[in-house]
């Protein structure tokens, strides 16, 4: 296509556009264009809007109904779990109470530990009575007094009732301040006791773990007391035991470091983790939909934590539990292999002692035979 053809096409297009503008300006009718009924289009648009709004409302109602149904289903499942847990805890409580009663029977009255426990129980009972007398009873008395004043306040004049109201408010504020101080003191005592018990539990667990590790690392008395006629053999066995112990100690240290690293990644505080563990313990492992249920309950019990935080904490808890189980298996394997090693070492030393004794007997027999031969040779020479 040359430049002249392009110019011709441009002129043709411009002419058609000008003709269209000319027709529209002069209102010249054309069969190509039909008049538009804007009222009908507006009515159709409004009908579409109403249909769309109705559909959206139905969808919202369906979603809301679905959420409500799901919530009711979850609550029903939670109730079933709670009822089973309630029954289990009742059984445990009755069992513990019966054990405590049997423990405090007449046969064990002279036990010093039980005597201390009974004295402690008596002390707690006295403290509870003092708390009721100094805190709870005054509150109940104040409550009854306020009810009485409220009932009879309408019998007095406005100024007198206003002055009484001010006195009542001052008294209530004073009691609130006292209770706040008491509750704060109790909270601090509770926290102190919990920290004390937590520290002791950690010390006991650490001591138990360390004691078990030390027991496994110590040289067994069986190997230490046994005598061996071959010093090199016993030294070799002891060196093998030390190498064997060192290998397991290294694995145990790596396992402890892994547990510490995982524990540092926990997303919840100690108190929240206690709630987390208590909630998980309520739902049996074979329960259908267990994870959905306990995550839903955790979001209710820990509203300040997001689902993402709970899922992350769950992941690290599973890793921690797996690492702890691996540590337990490692100690069991160490203990088993240690017993097997000691048994084989004792058998080896016993065989060495038996071999040495046999060699000694053979040496004695050989010496005796040599002496007999020498005597016979001497007799032969004399003849």
Coordinates of C-alpha atoms in Angstrom, one line a residue, residues 5-369:
X5 CA -3.9 4.9 -0.8
X6 CA -3.3 5.6 2.9
X7 CA -4.3 9.3 2.4
X8 CA -7.4 8.2 0.5
X9 CA -8.5 5.9 3.4
X10 CA -8.0 8.6 6.0
X11 CA -10.1 11.0 3.9
X12 CA -12.8 8.4 3.6
X13 CA -12.9 7.8 7.4
X14 CA -13.0 11.5 8.1
X15 CA -15.9 11.9 5.7
X16 CA -17.9 9.2 7.3
X17 CA -17.3 10.7 10.8
X18 CA -18.4 14.1 9.5
X19 CA -21.5 12.7 8.0
X20 CA -22.5 11.0 11.3
X21 CA -22.0 14.3 13.2
X22 CA -24.0 16.1 10.5
X23 CA -26.9 13.6 10.8
X24 CA -27.0 13.9 14.6
X25 CA -26.9 17.7 14.6
X26 CA -29.7 18.0 12.1
X27 CA -31.8 15.2 13.7
X28 CA -31.9 13.3 10.5
X29 CA -33.3 9.8 11.2
X30 CA -31.5 6.7 10.1
X31 CA -32.6 3.1 10.1
X32 CA -29.3 2.1 11.7
X33 CA -29.9 3.8 15.0
X34 CA -33.0 3.1 17.2
X35 CA -34.2 5.3 20.1
X36 CA -33.2 4.1 23.6
X37 CA -35.8 3.6 26.3
X38 CA -34.0 4.8 29.4
X39 CA -36.9 4.1 31.7
X40 CA -36.9 0.5 30.7
X41 CA -33.2 0.2 31.2
X42 CA -33.4 1.9 34.6
X43 CA -36.2 -0.6 35.6
X44 CA -34.1 -3.5 34.4
X45 CA -31.1 -2.2 36.4
X46 CA -33.1 -1.8 39.5
X47 CA -34.5 -5.3 39.2
X48 CA -31.0 -6.7 38.8
X49 CA -29.9 -4.8 41.9
X50 CA -32.8 -6.1 43.9
X51 CA -32.1 -9.6 42.7
X52 CA -28.4 -9.2 43.5
X53 CA -29.2 -7.8 47.0
X54 CA -31.6 -10.7 47.7
X55 CA -29.0 -13.2 46.6
X56 CA -26.3 -11.5 48.8
X57 CA -28.7 -11.6 51.8
X58 CA -29.4 -15.3 51.2
X59 CA -25.7 -16.0 51.0
X60 CA -25.1 -14.0 54.3
X61 CA -27.9 -15.9 56.0
X62 CA -26.5 -19.2 54.8
X63 CA -23.0 -18.3 56.0
X64 CA -24.3 -17.2 59.3
X65 CA -26.4 -20.3 59.7
X66 CA -23.4 -22.4 58.8
X67 CA -21.2 -20.7 61.3
X68 CA -23.9 -21.0 64.0
X69 CA -24.4 -24.7 63.2
X70 CA -20.6 -25.3 63.3
X71 CA -20.4 -23.5 66.6
X72 CA -23.2 -25.5 68.1
X73 CA -21.6 -28.7 66.9
X74 CA -18.3 -27.8 68.4
X75 CA -19.9 -26.9 71.7
X76 CA -21.8 -30.2 71.7
X77 CA -18.5 -32.1 71.1
X78 CA -16.8 -30.0 73.8
X79 CA -19.6 -30.9 76.3
X80 CA -19.1 -34.6 75.6
X81 CA -15.4 -34.3 76.2
X82 CA -16.0 -32.2 79.4
X83 CA -18.4 -34.8 80.7
X84 CA -16.0 -37.6 80.2
X85 CA -13.2 -35.6 81.8
X86 CA -15.5 -34.7 84.7
X87 CA -16.2 -38.4 85.3
X88 CA -12.5 -39.3 85.1
X89 CA -11.5 -36.6 87.5
X90 CA -14.2 -37.6 89.9
X91 CA -12.9 -41.2 89.9
X92 CA -9.4 -40.0 90.4
X93 CA -10.6 -37.8 93.3
X94 CA -12.4 -40.6 95.0
X95 CA -9.4 -42.9 94.6
X96 CA -7.0 -40.2 96.0
X97 CA -9.4 -39.6 98.9
X98 CA -9.6 -43.3 99.8
X99 CA -5.8 -43.5 99.6
X100 CA -5.4 -40.5 101.8
X101 CA -7.8 -42.0 104.3
X102 CA -6.0 -45.3 104.3
X103 CA -2.7 -43.4 104.7
X104 CA -4.0 -41.6 107.7
X105 CA -5.2 -44.8 109.3
X106 CA -4.3 -45.7 112.9
X107 CA -1.4 -47.9 111.7
X108 CA 0.5 -44.9 110.4
X109 CA -0.3 -42.4 113.2
X110 CA 3.3 -42.5 114.6
X111 CA 4.8 -41.6 111.2
X112 CA 6.7 -38.3 111.5
X113 CA 5.9 -37.2 107.9
X114 CA 2.2 -37.9 108.3
X115 CA 2.2 -36.0 111.6
X116 CA 3.8 -33.0 109.8
X117 CA 1.1 -33.2 107.1
X118 CA -1.7 -33.2 109.7
X119 CA -0.2 -30.2 111.4
X120 CA 0.1 -28.4 108.1
X121 CA -3.6 -29.2 107.3
X122 CA -4.6 -27.9 110.7
X123 CA -2.6 -24.7 110.1
X124 CA -4.2 -24.2 106.7
X125 CA -7.7 -24.7 108.2
X126 CA -7.0 -22.0 110.9
X127 CA -5.7 -19.6 108.2
X128 CA -8.9 -20.2 106.2
X129 CA -11.1 -19.5 109.2
X130 CA -9.1 -16.3 109.8
X131 CA -9.6 -15.3 106.2
X132 CA -13.3 -15.8 106.4
X133 CA -13.5 -13.8 109.6
X134 CA -11.4 -10.9 108.4
X135 CA -12.3 -10.7 104.7
X136 CA -15.4 -12.6 103.6
X137 CA -17.7 -12.0 106.6
X138 CA -17.2 -8.1 106.6
X139 CA -18.0 -8.1 102.9
X140 CA -21.2 -10.0 103.4
X141 CA -22.1 -7.8 106.3
X142 CA -21.5 -4.7 104.2
X143 CA -23.7 -6.1 101.5
X144 CA -26.6 -6.7 103.8
X145 CA -26.1 -3.2 105.3
X146 CA -26.2 -1.7 101.8
X147 CA -29.4 -3.6 101.0
X148 CA -31.0 -2.3 104.1
X149 CA -30.0 1.3 103.4
X150 CA -31.2 1.1 99.9
X151 CA -34.5 -0.2 101.1
X152 CA -35.1 2.5 103.6
X153 CA -33.4 5.4 101.9
X154 CA -36.7 6.6 100.3
X155 CA -38.0 7.5 103.8
X156 CA -35.6 10.3 104.3
X157 CA -35.3 13.7 102.7
X158 CA -33.2 14.3 99.6
X159 CA -30.3 16.1 101.4
X160 CA -30.2 13.5 104.1
X161 CA -30.3 10.6 101.6
X162 CA -27.5 12.3 99.5
X163 CA -25.3 12.6 102.6
X164 CA -26.0 8.9 103.4
X165 CA -25.1 8.0 99.8
X166 CA -21.8 9.8 100.1
X167 CA -21.0 7.9 103.3
X168 CA -21.9 4.6 101.7
X169 CA -19.7 5.3 98.7
X170 CA -16.8 6.3 100.9
X171 CA -17.3 3.1 102.9
X172 CA -17.5 1.0 99.7
X173 CA -14.4 2.6 98.2
X174 CA -12.5 2.0 101.5
X175 CA -13.5 -1.7 101.4
X176 CA -12.5 -2.0 97.8
X177 CA -9.1 -0.6 98.5
X178 CA -8.7 -3.0 101.4
X179 CA -9.8 -6.0 99.3
X180 CA -7.5 -4.9 96.4
X181 CA -4.6 -4.8 98.8
X182 CA -5.6 -8.3 100.2
X183 CA -6.0 -9.8 96.8
X184 CA -2.7 -8.3 95.6
X185 CA -0.9 -9.8 98.7
X186 CA -2.6 -13.2 98.0
X187 CA -1.6 -13.0 94.4
X188 CA 2.0 -12.3 95.3
X189 CA 2.0 -15.2 97.8
X190 CA 0.5 -17.5 95.2
X191 CA 3.1 -16.5 92.6
X192 CA 5.9 -17.0 95.2
X193 CA 4.6 -20.4 96.1
X194 CA 4.2 -21.4 92.5
X195 CA 7.7 -20.3 91.6
X196 CA 9.1 -22.1 94.7
X197 CA 7.3 -25.3 93.7
X198 CA 8.4 -24.9 90.1
X199 CA 12.0 -24.4 91.1
X200 CA 11.9 -27.5 93.3
X201 CA 10.3 -29.6 90.6
X202 CA 13.0 -28.5 88.1
X203 CA 15.7 -29.2 90.7
X204 CA 14.3 -32.7 91.4
X205 CA 14.0 -33.5 87.7
X206 CA 17.5 -32.2 87.0
X207 CA 18.9 -34.0 90.0
X208 CA 17.2 -37.2 89.0
X209 CA 18.5 -36.9 85.4
X210 CA 22.0 -36.0 86.6
X211 CA 22.0 -38.8 89.2
X212 CA 20.9 -41.3 86.6
X213 CA 23.6 -40.1 84.2
X214 CA 26.2 -40.3 87.0
X215 CA 25.1 -43.8 87.9
X216 CA 25.4 -44.9 84.3
X217 CA 28.8 -43.2 84.0
X218 CA 30.3 -44.7 87.2
X219 CA 32.6 -47.7 86.9
X220 CA 30.6 -50.8 87.9
X221 CA 31.5 -52.5 91.1
X222 CA 31.5 -55.8 89.2
X223 CA 34.4 -54.7 87.0
X224 CA 36.2 -52.8 89.7
X225 CA 36.3 -55.7 92.3
X226 CA 37.0 -58.6 89.9
X227 CA 40.6 -59.7 89.7
X228 CA 42.1 -60.6 86.5
X229 CA 45.4 -62.5 86.1
X230 CA 46.1 -60.5 82.9
X231 CA 46.5 -56.8 83.6
X232 CA 46.4 -55.9 79.9
X233 CA 43.1 -57.6 79.4
X234 CA 41.4 -55.8 82.4
X235 CA 42.9 -52.4 81.3
X236 CA 41.6 -53.0 77.8
X237 CA 38.1 -53.8 79.1
X238 CA 38.1 -50.6 81.3
X239 CA 39.2 -48.4 78.5
X240 CA 36.4 -49.9 76.3
X241 CA 33.9 -49.1 79.1
X242 CA 35.2 -45.5 79.3
X243 CA 34.9 -45.0 75.6
X244 CA 31.5 -46.6 75.6
X245 CA 30.4 -44.2 78.4
X246 CA 31.9 -41.2 76.8
X247 CA 30.0 -41.8 73.5
X248 CA 26.7 -42.0 75.3
X249 CA 27.5 -38.9 77.4
X250 CA 28.1 -37.0 74.3
X251 CA 24.8 -38.1 72.8
X252 CA 23.0 -37.1 76.0
X253 CA 24.6 -33.7 76.1
X254 CA 23.5 -33.1 72.4
X255 CA 20.0 -34.2 73.4
X256 CA 19.9 -31.7 76.3
X257 CA 21.1 -28.9 74.1
X258 CA 18.4 -29.7 71.5
X259 CA 15.8 -29.6 74.2
X260 CA 17.0 -26.2 75.4
X261 CA 16.9 -24.8 71.9
X262 CA 13.4 -26.0 71.3
X263 CA 12.2 -24.7 74.7
X264 CA 13.5 -21.2 73.9
X265 CA 11.3 -21.2 70.8
X266 CA 8.1 -21.7 72.8
X267 CA 5.5 -19.1 71.9
X268 CA 3.6 -19.1 75.2
X269 CA 4.6 -18.1 78.7
X270 CA 4.9 -20.7 81.5
X271 CA 1.3 -20.0 82.7
X272 CA -0.1 -20.1 79.2
X273 CA 1.8 -23.3 78.5
X274 CA 0.3 -24.8 81.6
X275 CA -3.2 -23.9 80.3
X276 CA -2.2 -25.3 76.9
X277 CA -1.1 -28.6 78.4
X278 CA -4.2 -28.8 80.6
X279 CA -6.5 -28.3 77.6
X280 CA -4.7 -30.9 75.5
X281 CA -4.8 -33.5 78.4
X282 CA -8.6 -33.2 78.4
X283 CA -8.9 -34.5 74.8
X284 CA -7.9 -38.2 74.4
X285 CA -5.5 -39.1 71.6
X286 CA -8.0 -41.4 69.9
X287 CA -10.8 -38.7 69.8
X288 CA -12.1 -38.0 66.3
X289 CA -11.3 -34.4 65.3
X290 CA -9.1 -33.9 68.4
X291 CA -6.9 -31.2 66.9
X292 CA -9.8 -29.1 65.7
X293 CA -11.5 -29.3 69.2
X294 CA -8.5 -28.5 71.3
X295 CA -7.4 -25.6 69.0
X296 CA -10.9 -24.2 69.3
X297 CA -10.8 -24.5 73.0
X298 CA -7.3 -23.0 73.2
X299 CA -8.5 -19.9 71.3
X300 CA -11.3 -19.5 73.8
X301 CA -9.0 -20.0 76.8
X302 CA -6.2 -17.9 75.4
X303 CA -7.9 -15.1 73.5
X304 CA -4.8 -12.9 73.6
X305 CA -3.0 -15.4 71.4
X306 CA -3.6 -15.8 67.7
X307 CA -4.2 -19.2 66.0
X308 CA -0.8 -18.8 64.3
X309 CA 0.9 -18.5 67.7
X310 CA -1.0 -21.6 69.0
X311 CA -0.1 -23.6 65.9
X312 CA 3.6 -22.6 66.2
X313 CA 3.6 -23.5 69.9
X314 CA 2.0 -26.8 69.0
X315 CA 4.8 -27.5 66.5
X316 CA 7.5 -26.8 69.0
X317 CA 5.8 -28.8 71.7
X318 CA 5.6 -31.8 69.4
X319 CA 9.3 -31.3 68.6
X320 CA 10.1 -31.0 72.4
X321 CA 8.0 -34.1 73.2
X322 CA 9.7 -36.1 70.4
X323 CA 13.2 -35.0 71.5
X324 CA 12.4 -35.9 75.1
X325 CA 11.2 -39.3 74.0
X326 CA 14.4 -39.8 72.1
X327 CA 16.3 -38.8 75.2
X328 CA 14.4 -41.4 77.2
X329 CA 15.1 -44.1 74.6
X330 CA 18.8 -43.1 74.6
X331 CA 19.0 -43.6 78.4
X332 CA 17.2 -46.9 78.2
X333 CA 19.6 -48.0 75.4
X334 CA 22.5 -46.8 77.4
X335 CA 21.3 -48.8 80.4
X336 CA 20.7 -51.9 78.4
X337 CA 24.0 -51.8 76.6
X338 CA 25.8 -51.1 79.8
X339 CA 24.3 -54.2 81.4
X340 CA 25.2 -56.3 78.4
X341 CA 28.7 -54.9 78.4
X342 CA 29.2 -55.6 82.1
X343 CA 27.8 -59.1 81.6
X344 CA 30.2 -59.8 78.7
X345 CA 33.1 -58.3 80.6
X346 CA 32.4 -60.4 83.7
X347 CA 32.2 -63.5 81.5
X348 CA 35.4 -62.6 79.7
X349 CA 37.3 -62.0 83.0
X350 CA 35.9 -65.3 84.4
X351 CA 37.1 -67.1 81.3
X352 CA 40.4 -65.5 81.6
X353 CA 40.7 -66.6 85.2
X354 CA 39.7 -70.1 84.3
X355 CA 42.2 -70.2 81.5
X356 CA 44.9 -68.8 83.7
X357 CA 44.1 -71.4 86.4
X358 CA 44.2 -74.2 83.8
X359 CA 47.5 -72.9 82.5
X360 CA 48.8 -72.9 86.0
X361 CA 47.7 -76.4 86.5
X362 CA 49.2 -77.5 83.2
X363 CA 52.4 -75.7 84.2
X364 CA 52.5 -77.5 87.5
X365 CA 51.8 -80.9 85.8
X366 CA 54.6 -80.1 83.3
X367 CA 57.0 -79.2 86.1
X368 CA 56.0 -82.4 88.0
X369 CA 56.5 -84.5 84.9

